[in-house]
Amino acid sequence: MSLQFRDKKKRWPPSKPVQYILSCLLVVVALAVLIGWLYIRFVYTEPTPENTSPDSTITGEVELGDTSYCLVIVEDVGYERFALVKTVPQDTAISVTPLSPTFETKDGVLYALLKKYGPAQTAQFVAQALDLPSLHYVSFSITDVENFFTRLGENLRFTIPEDISYKDENGATIRLKAEEHKLTPNQIAALLRYKQWESTANEIDLTARVVTALVNQCLRPDKSLKGYFELLSNTAVTDLRIDHFNAYRSSLEYLASKNDGAIAEVTSSVNE
C-alpha cells in the first residue's frame, strides 16, 4: 500500500465579502499605476515638434508647389482663343498671357493645330514652342463657358475695354459701355462671339481678361476650391485630375489667403 501525504487541513475559497474587498484593492492599485504613468508621461516627457502636418514644413510655413502652367482654350471654329495661365506660389503671383490664334509654332499656327489635333496635342505644341517643362490644358466651347458661369451661380465683375453692341438671341440690340459690368453668363458668351472689336488686341486679350477676372473674384479663402474643381471637370475638356488638384491644393489655399482681389494679372501677349 503506497504512502500518500496530504494536507489534512481543508482550504476553502475566501468568503464573498473578502473576494469583493480583494477585487476593489486590485482595481485601486491598477488605477494608481495608470495615473502615475500618465503623470510621468505628460509632465516629464519632452514635447515633440508639431511638424507632422502634410501641408507644413518644419518651420511651420505652408509647403508651396512649383511653378505650374495651364493653357485655357476656347475651341469653337472661327472663335478660337487661347490664354496661358502661369501660377507661381513662391512669388504669390498668377499671370495670364494672351496667345493669338495665329501664334506660330514649328508645327503650325495655333488655330489650325487645334482644328487638326485637338486641345491635348495643341497644348504640347505650345509647351514645346515656349520651352515649358509641362503644360496642362482646359478647353471649352462657348456653350461650355456659358454653362460654367450659369452653374457657378454668380455674375462676373469685368471691365469691357471698349464700347460694344450686339444682337441677342431675340434680335434685340444690346449695348455695353467701356466700363466695369457684372456680366451674366449669356453676356460672357456674347463677348466671346463678338467680332467687331476696334482694337485687335482687345479681341486677342479677351479670354485672358475673362480668366483673370474669374480668378480674382473666385480664388478666395471662403470659397470651395474643390467645388470649383468639380465644376471645371464637369464643364470642360481637361487633363487635370483629382490627384493634380490634391497635389496643388495647399498652394491654391495659400494663394487664396493672399488674394486682395488682384492676385492675377494679364501680361503682354506673346509675339506671333
PDB file of N, CA and C in Angstrom, residues 15-91:
ATOM      1  N   SER A  15     -14.482  33.942   1.574  1.00  0.00           N
ATOM      2  CA  SER A  15     -15.916  34.262   1.555  1.00  0.00           C
ATOM      3  C   SER A  15     -16.187  35.380   0.559  1.00  0.00           C
ATOM      4  N   LYS A  16     -17.434  35.557   0.187  1.00  0.00           N
ATOM      5  CA  LYS A  16     -17.821  36.574  -0.782  1.00  0.00           C
ATOM      6  C   LYS A  16     -17.371  37.972  -0.390  1.00  0.00           C
ATOM      7  N   PRO A  17     -17.590  38.417   0.827  1.00  0.00           N
ATOM      8  CA  PRO A  17     -17.145  39.778   1.197  1.00  0.00           C
ATOM      9  C   PRO A  17     -15.642  39.948   1.018  1.00  0.00           C
ATOM     10  N   VAL A  18     -14.860  38.899   1.341  1.00  0.00           N
ATOM     11  CA  VAL A  18     -13.403  39.005   1.205  1.00  0.00           C
ATOM     12  C   VAL A  18     -13.029  39.115  -0.278  1.00  0.00           C
ATOM     13  N   GLN A  19     -13.716  38.351  -1.126  1.00  0.00           N
ATOM     14  CA  GLN A  19     -13.451  38.431  -2.560  1.00  0.00           C
ATOM     15  C   GLN A  19     -13.712  39.839  -3.096  1.00  0.00           C
ATOM     16  N   TYR A  20     -14.808  40.450  -2.684  1.00  0.00           N
ATOM     17  CA  TYR A  20     -15.128  41.810  -3.129  1.00  0.00           C
ATOM     18  C   TYR A  20     -14.060  42.791  -2.693  1.00  0.00           C
ATOM     19  N   ILE A  21     -13.587  42.644  -1.455  1.00  0.00           N
ATOM     20  CA  ILE A  21     -12.574  43.565  -0.935  1.00  0.00           C
ATOM     21  C   ILE A  21     -11.281  43.433  -1.726  1.00  0.00           C
ATOM     22  N   LEU A  22     -10.858  42.177  -2.010  1.00  0.00           N
ATOM     23  CA  LEU A  22      -9.631  41.955  -2.783  1.00  0.00           C
ATOM     24  C   LEU A  22      -9.750  42.529  -4.201  1.00  0.00           C
ATOM     25  N   SER A  23     -10.912  42.375  -4.847  1.00  0.00           N
ATOM     26  CA  SER A  23     -11.126  42.903  -6.192  1.00  0.00           C
ATOM     27  C   SER A  23     -11.012  44.414  -6.218  1.00  0.00           C
ATOM     28  N   CYS A  24     -11.615  45.046  -5.202  1.00  0.00           N
ATOM     29  CA  CYS A  24     -11.558  46.512  -5.128  1.00  0.00           C
ATOM     30  C   CYS A  24     -10.130  46.995  -4.939  1.00  0.00           C
ATOM     31  N   LEU A  25      -9.371  46.264  -4.090  1.00  0.00           N
ATOM     32  CA  LEU A  25      -7.972  46.648  -3.875  1.00  0.00           C
ATOM     33  C   LEU A  25      -7.166  46.551  -5.160  1.00  0.00           C
ATOM     34  N   LEU A  26      -7.406  45.495  -5.941  1.00  0.00           N
ATOM     35  CA  LEU A  26      -6.702  45.334  -7.208  1.00  0.00           C
ATOM     36  C   LEU A  26      -7.029  46.466  -8.186  1.00  0.00           C
ATOM     37  N   VAL A  27      -8.296  46.860  -8.247  1.00  0.00           N
ATOM     38  CA  VAL A  27      -8.699  47.955  -9.125  1.00  0.00           C
ATOM     39  C   VAL A  27      -8.030  49.253  -8.709  1.00  0.00           C
ATOM     40  N   VAL A  28      -7.989  49.513  -7.395  1.00  0.00           N
ATOM     41  CA  VAL A  28      -7.366  50.740  -6.880  1.00  0.00           C
ATOM     42  C   VAL A  28      -5.887  50.773  -7.230  1.00  0.00           C
ATOM     43  N   VAL A  29      -5.213  49.623  -7.076  1.00  0.00           N
ATOM     44  CA  VAL A  29      -3.783  49.553  -7.392  1.00  0.00           C
ATOM     45  C   VAL A  29      -3.552  49.814  -8.881  1.00  0.00           C
ATOM     46  N   ALA A  30      -4.394  49.196  -9.733  1.00  0.00           N
ATOM     47  CA  ALA A  30      -4.254  49.383 -11.182  1.00  0.00           C
ATOM     48  C   ALA A  30      -4.450  50.844 -11.580  1.00  0.00           C
ATOM     49  N   LEU A  31      -5.453  51.498 -10.972  1.00  0.00           N
ATOM     50  CA  LEU A  31      -5.687  52.909 -11.266  1.00  0.00           C
ATOM     51  C   LEU A  31      -4.523  53.776 -10.825  1.00  0.00           C
ATOM     52  N   ALA A  32      -3.971  53.435  -9.674  1.00  0.00           N
ATOM     53  CA  ALA A  32      -2.833  54.203  -9.166  1.00  0.00           C
ATOM     54  C   ALA A  32      -1.641  54.093 -10.107  1.00  0.00           C
ATOM     55  N   VAL A  33      -1.387  52.884 -10.612  1.00  0.00           N
ATOM     56  CA  VAL A  33      -0.284  52.688 -11.553  1.00  0.00           C
ATOM     57  C   VAL A  33      -0.525  53.472 -12.839  1.00  0.00           C
ATOM     58  N   LEU A  34      -1.766  53.430 -13.368  1.00  0.00           N
ATOM     59  CA  LEU A  34      -2.098  54.144 -14.594  1.00  0.00           C
ATOM     60  C   LEU A  34      -1.944  55.647 -14.438  1.00  0.00           C
ATOM     61  N   ILE A  35      -2.456  56.189 -13.324  1.00  0.00           N
ATOM     62  CA  ILE A  35      -2.360  57.634 -13.075  1.00  0.00           C
ATOM     63  C   ILE A  35      -0.900  58.051 -12.952  1.00  0.00           C
ATOM     64  N   GLY A  36      -0.110  57.231 -12.270  1.00  0.00           N
ATOM     65  CA  GLY A  36       1.307  57.543 -12.119  1.00  0.00           C
ATOM     66  C   GLY A  36       2.031  57.557 -13.451  1.00  0.00           C
ATOM     67  N   TRP A  37       1.700  56.601 -14.321  1.00  0.00           N
ATOM     68  CA  TRP A  37       2.340  56.551 -15.642  1.00  0.00           C
ATOM     69  C   TRP A  37       1.964  57.763 -16.488  1.00  0.00           C
ATOM     70  N   LEU A  38       0.682  58.116 -16.474  1.00  0.00           N
ATOM     71  CA  LEU A  38       0.237  59.279 -17.235  1.00  0.00           C
ATOM     72  C   LEU A  38       0.896  60.566 -16.734  1.00  0.00           C
ATOM     73  N   TYR A  39       1.041  60.690 -15.431  1.00  0.00           N
ATOM     74  CA  TYR A  39       1.670  61.879 -14.849  1.00  0.00           C
ATOM     75  C   TYR A  39       3.113  62.002 -15.331  1.00  0.00           C
ATOM     76  N   ILE A  40       3.825  60.893 -15.288  1.00  0.00           N
ATOM     77  CA  ILE A  40       5.223  60.904 -15.722  1.00  0.00           C
ATOM     78  C   ILE A  40       5.300  61.184 -17.225  1.00  0.00           C
ATOM     79  N   ARG A  41       4.371  60.589 -17.980  1.00  0.00           N
ATOM     80  CA  ARG A  41       4.389  60.730 -19.446  1.00  0.00           C
ATOM     81  C   ARG A  41       4.187  62.170 -19.895  1.00  0.00           C
ATOM     82  N   PHE A  42       3.216  62.853 -19.298  1.00  0.00           N
ATOM     83  CA  PHE A  42       2.873  64.185 -19.765  1.00  0.00           C
ATOM     84  C   PHE A  42       3.594  65.309 -19.043  1.00  0.00           C
ATOM     85  N   VAL A  43       4.124  65.070 -17.878  1.00  0.00           N
ATOM     86  CA  VAL A  43       4.815  66.127 -17.135  1.00  0.00           C
ATOM     87  C   VAL A  43       6.305  66.113 -17.414  1.00  0.00           C
ATOM     88  N   TYR A  44       6.885  64.915 -17.500  1.00  0.00           N
ATOM     89  CA  TYR A  44       8.332  64.823 -17.614  1.00  0.00           C
ATOM     90  C   TYR A  44       8.842  64.486 -19.010  1.00  0.00           C
ATOM     91  N   THR A  45       7.943  64.178 -19.941  1.00  0.00           N
ATOM     92  CA  THR A  45       8.383  63.855 -21.293  1.00  0.00           C
ATOM     93  C   THR A  45       8.470  65.123 -22.127  1.00  0.00           C
ATOM     94  N   GLU A  46       9.549  65.300 -22.885  1.00  0.00           N
ATOM     95  CA  GLU A  46       9.724  66.468 -23.725  1.00  0.00           C
ATOM     96  C   GLU A  46       8.684  66.449 -24.848  1.00  0.00           C
ATOM     97  N   PRO A  47       7.995  67.575 -25.112  1.00  0.00           N
ATOM     98  CA  PRO A  47       7.033  67.607 -26.212  1.00  0.00           C
ATOM     99  C   PRO A  47       7.735  67.507 -27.555  1.00  0.00           C
ATOM    100  N   THR A  48       7.112  66.831 -28.520  1.00  0.00           N
ATOM    101  CA  THR A  48       7.681  66.711 -29.862  1.00  0.00           C
ATOM    102  C   THR A  48       7.240  67.898 -30.699  1.00  0.00           C
ATOM    103  N   PRO A  49       8.076  68.333 -31.646  1.00  0.00           N
ATOM    104  CA  PRO A  49       7.698  69.466 -32.500  1.00  0.00           C
ATOM    105  C   PRO A  49       6.471  69.135 -33.318  1.00  0.00           C
ATOM    106  N   GLU A  50       5.607  70.141 -33.504  1.00  0.00           N
ATOM    107  CA  GLU A  50       4.375  69.938 -34.269  1.00  0.00           C
ATOM    108  C   GLU A  50       4.674  70.166 -35.743  1.00  0.00           C
ATOM    109  N   ASN A  51       5.260  69.171 -36.369  1.00  0.00           N
ATOM    110  CA  ASN A  51       5.616  69.300 -37.781  1.00  0.00           C
ATOM    111  C   ASN A  51       5.105  68.133 -38.602  1.00  0.00           C
ATOM    112  N   THR A  52       4.033  67.533 -38.180  1.00  0.00           N
ATOM    113  CA  THR A  52       3.523  66.350 -38.866  1.00  0.00           C
ATOM    114  C   THR A  52       2.467  66.673 -39.901  1.00  0.00           C
ATOM    115  N   SER A  53       2.061  67.945 -39.991  1.00  0.00           N
ATOM    116  CA  SER A  53       1.033  68.295 -40.968  1.00  0.00           C
ATOM    117  C   SER A  53       1.560  68.126 -42.377  1.00  0.00           C
ATOM    118  N   PRO A  54       0.808  67.481 -43.281  1.00  0.00           N
ATOM    119  CA  PRO A  54       1.290  67.277 -44.642  1.00  0.00           C
ATOM    120  C   PRO A  54       1.410  68.571 -45.421  1.00  0.00           C
ATOM    121  N   ASP A  55       0.727  69.646 -44.982  1.00  0.00           N
ATOM    122  CA  ASP A  55       0.778  70.905 -45.699  1.00  0.00           C
ATOM    123  C   ASP A  55       1.749  71.889 -45.062  1.00  0.00           C
ATOM    124  N   SER A  56       2.610  71.455 -44.158  1.00  0.00           N
ATOM    125  CA  SER A  56       3.503  72.363 -43.472  1.00  0.00           C
ATOM    126  C   SER A  56       4.933  71.879 -43.581  1.00  0.00           C
ATOM    127  N   THR A  57       5.864  72.819 -43.517  1.00  0.00           N
ATOM    128  CA  THR A  57       7.263  72.482 -43.439  1.00  0.00           C
ATOM    129  C   THR A  57       7.667  72.446 -41.985  1.00  0.00           C
ATOM    130  N   ILE A  58       8.948  72.158 -41.709  1.00  0.00           N
ATOM    131  CA  ILE A  58       9.437  72.091 -40.329  1.00  0.00           C
ATOM    132  C   ILE A  58       9.304  73.441 -39.649  1.00  0.00           C
ATOM    133  N   THR A  59       9.394  74.499 -40.417  1.00  0.00           N
ATOM    134  CA  THR A  59       9.309  75.839 -39.840  1.00  0.00           C
ATOM    135  C   THR A  59       7.869  76.280 -39.617  1.00  0.00           C
ATOM    136  N   GLY A  60       6.920  75.445 -39.996  1.00  0.00           N
ATOM    137  CA  GLY A  60       5.518  75.791 -39.796  1.00  0.00           C
ATOM    138  C   GLY A  60       4.918  76.550 -40.964  1.00  0.00           C
ATOM    139  N   GLU A  61       5.703  76.847 -42.008  1.00  0.00           N
ATOM    140  CA  GLU A  61       5.183  77.555 -43.160  1.00  0.00           C
ATOM    141  C   GLU A  61       4.509  76.573 -44.117  1.00  0.00           C
ATOM    142  N   VAL A  62       3.617  77.114 -44.969  1.00  0.00           N
ATOM    143  CA  VAL A  62       2.934  76.267 -45.939  1.00  0.00           C
ATOM    144  C   VAL A  62       3.942  75.757 -46.960  1.00  0.00           C
ATOM    145  N   GLU A  63       3.858  74.476 -47.282  1.00  0.00           N
ATOM    146  CA  GLU A  63       4.738  73.894 -48.289  1.00  0.00           C
ATOM    147  C   GLU A  63       4.153  74.180 -49.669  1.00  0.00           C
ATOM    148  N   LEU A  64       4.807  75.065 -50.416  1.00  0.00           N
ATOM    149  CA  LEU A  64       4.273  75.535 -51.678  1.00  0.00           C
ATOM    150  C   LEU A  64       4.755  74.673 -52.837  1.00  0.00           C
ATOM    151  N   GLY A  65       3.876  74.521 -53.821  1.00  0.00           N
ATOM    152  CA  GLY A  65       4.234  73.755 -55.000  1.00  0.00           C
ATOM    153  C   GLY A  65       5.093  74.560 -55.956  1.00  0.00           C
ATOM    154  N   ASP A  66       5.555  73.900 -57.005  1.00  0.00           N
ATOM    155  CA  ASP A  66       6.386  74.553 -58.013  1.00  0.00           C
ATOM    156  C   ASP A  66       5.526  75.400 -58.953  1.00  0.00           C
ATOM    157  N   THR A  67       6.193  76.169 -59.787  1.00  0.00           N
ATOM    158  CA  THR A  67       5.507  76.937 -60.824  1.00  0.00           C
ATOM    159  C   THR A  67       4.755  75.978 -61.749  1.00  0.00           C
ATOM    160  N   SER A  68       3.529  76.335 -62.097  1.00  0.00           N
ATOM    161  CA  SER A  68       2.739  75.471 -62.977  1.00  0.00           C
ATOM    162  C   SER A  68       2.126  76.306 -64.102  1.00  0.00           C
ATOM    163  N   TYR A  69       1.771  75.604 -65.188  1.00  0.00           N
ATOM    164  CA  TYR A  69       1.233  76.260 -66.379  1.00  0.00           C
ATOM    165  C   TYR A  69      -0.027  75.528 -66.833  1.00  0.00           C
ATOM    166  N   CYS A  70      -0.988  76.312 -67.317  1.00  0.00           N
ATOM    167  CA  CYS A  70      -2.221  75.715 -67.854  1.00  0.00           C
ATOM    168  C   CYS A  70      -2.693  76.550 -69.034  1.00  0.00           C
ATOM    169  N   LEU A  71      -2.972  75.894 -70.147  1.00  0.00           N
ATOM    170  CA  LEU A  71      -3.470  76.562 -71.340  1.00  0.00           C
ATOM    171  C   LEU A  71      -4.995  76.515 -71.345  1.00  0.00           C
ATOM    172  N   VAL A  72      -5.617  77.686 -71.357  1.00  0.00           N
ATOM    173  CA  VAL A  72      -7.077  77.786 -71.441  1.00  0.00           C
ATOM    174  C   VAL A  72      -7.439  78.021 -72.906  1.00  0.00           C
ATOM    175  N   ILE A  73      -8.349  77.192 -73.415  1.00  0.00           N
ATOM    176  CA  ILE A  73      -8.696  77.217 -74.839  1.00  0.00           C
ATOM    177  C   ILE A  73     -10.206  77.405 -74.999  1.00  0.00           C
ATOM    178  N   VAL A  74     -10.595  78.316 -75.889  1.00  0.00           N
ATOM    179  CA  VAL A  74     -11.975  78.361 -76.394  1.00  0.00           C
ATOM    180  C   VAL A  74     -11.907  77.790 -77.797  1.00  0.00           C
ATOM    181  N   GLU A  75     -12.599  76.681 -78.047  1.00  0.00           N
ATOM    182  CA  GLU A  75     -12.312  75.883 -79.240  1.00  0.00           C
ATOM    183  C   GLU A  75     -13.371  75.943 -80.334  1.00  0.00           C
ATOM    184  N   ASP A  76     -14.361  76.843 -80.246  1.00  0.00           N
ATOM    185  CA  ASP A  76     -15.335  76.939 -81.334  1.00  0.00           C
ATOM    186  C   ASP A  76     -14.655  77.355 -82.633  1.00  0.00           C
ATOM    187  N   VAL A  77     -14.994  76.701 -83.722  1.00  0.00           N
ATOM    188  CA  VAL A  77     -14.396  77.021 -85.025  1.00  0.00           C
ATOM    189  C   VAL A  77     -14.743  78.465 -85.397  1.00  0.00           C
ATOM    190  N   GLY A  78     -13.707  79.232 -85.715  1.00  0.00           N
ATOM    191  CA  GLY A  78     -13.891  80.646 -86.052  1.00  0.00           C
ATOM    192  C   GLY A  78     -13.797  81.561 -84.849  1.00  0.00           C
ATOM    193  N   TYR A  79     -13.815  80.982 -83.659  1.00  0.00           N
ATOM    194  CA  TYR A  79     -13.722  81.777 -82.428  1.00  0.00           C
ATOM    195  C   TYR A  79     -12.626  81.230 -81.505  1.00  0.00           C
ATOM    196  N   GLU A  80     -11.602  80.646 -82.085  1.00  0.00           N
ATOM    197  CA  GLU A  80     -10.545  80.031 -81.290  1.00  0.00           C
ATOM    198  C   GLU A  80      -9.807  81.113 -80.482  1.00  0.00           C
ATOM    199  N   ARG A  81      -9.669  80.850 -79.186  1.00  0.00           N
ATOM    200  CA  ARG A  81      -8.989  81.808 -78.298  1.00  0.00           C
ATOM    201  C   ARG A  81      -8.118  81.020 -77.327  1.00  0.00           C
ATOM    202  N   PHE A  82      -7.011  81.651 -76.926  1.00  0.00           N
ATOM    203  CA  PHE A  82      -6.034  80.959 -76.082  1.00  0.00           C
ATOM    204  C   PHE A  82      -5.490  81.909 -75.016  1.00  0.00           C
ATOM    205  N   ALA A  83      -5.264  81.358 -73.823  1.00  0.00           N
ATOM    206  CA  ALA A  83      -4.643  82.124 -72.737  1.00  0.00           C
ATOM    207  C   ALA A  83      -3.799  81.171 -71.903  1.00  0.00           C
ATOM    208  N   LEU A  84      -2.587  81.600 -71.582  1.00  0.00           N
ATOM    209  CA  LEU A  84      -1.656  80.777 -70.813  1.00  0.00           C
ATOM    210  C   LEU A  84      -1.611  81.275 -69.375  1.00  0.00           C
ATOM    211  N   VAL A  85      -2.014  80.417 -68.435  1.00  0.00           N
ATOM    212  CA  VAL A  85      -2.029  80.772 -67.015  1.00  0.00           C
ATOM    213  C   VAL A  85      -0.755  80.235 -66.363  1.00  0.00           C
ATOM    214  N   LYS A  86      -0.008  81.126 -65.736  1.00  0.00           N
ATOM    215  CA  LYS A  86       1.209  80.756 -65.019  1.00  0.00           C
ATOM    216  C   LYS A  86       1.011  81.062 -63.543  1.00  0.00           C
ATOM    217  N   THR A  87       1.168  80.046 -62.704  1.00  0.00           N
ATOM    218  CA  THR A  87       0.973  80.199 -61.260  1.00  0.00           C
ATOM    219  C   THR A  87       2.305  79.997 -60.549  1.00  0.00           C
ATOM    220  N   VAL A  88       2.705  81.012 -59.775  1.00  0.00           N
ATOM    221  CA  VAL A  88       3.984  80.962 -59.050  1.00  0.00           C
ATOM    222  C   VAL A  88       3.694  81.185 -57.564  1.00  0.00           C
ATOM    223  N   PRO A  89       3.400  80.108 -56.821  1.00  0.00           N
ATOM    224  CA  PRO A  89       3.045  80.280 -55.401  1.00  0.00           C
ATOM    225  C   PRO A  89       4.142  80.960 -54.586  1.00  0.00           C
ATOM    226  N   GLN A  90       5.413  80.667 -54.893  1.00  0.00           N
ATOM    227  CA  GLN A  90       6.511  81.238 -54.109  1.00  0.00           C
ATOM    228  C   GLN A  90       6.543  82.767 -54.208  1.00  0.00           C
ATOM    229  N   ASP A  91       6.053  83.313 -55.327  1.00  0.00           N
ATOM    230  CA  ASP A  91       6.006  84.766 -55.515  1.00  0.00           C
ATOM    231  C   ASP A  91       4.614  85.337 -55.269  1.00  0.00           C
TER     232      ASP A  91
END
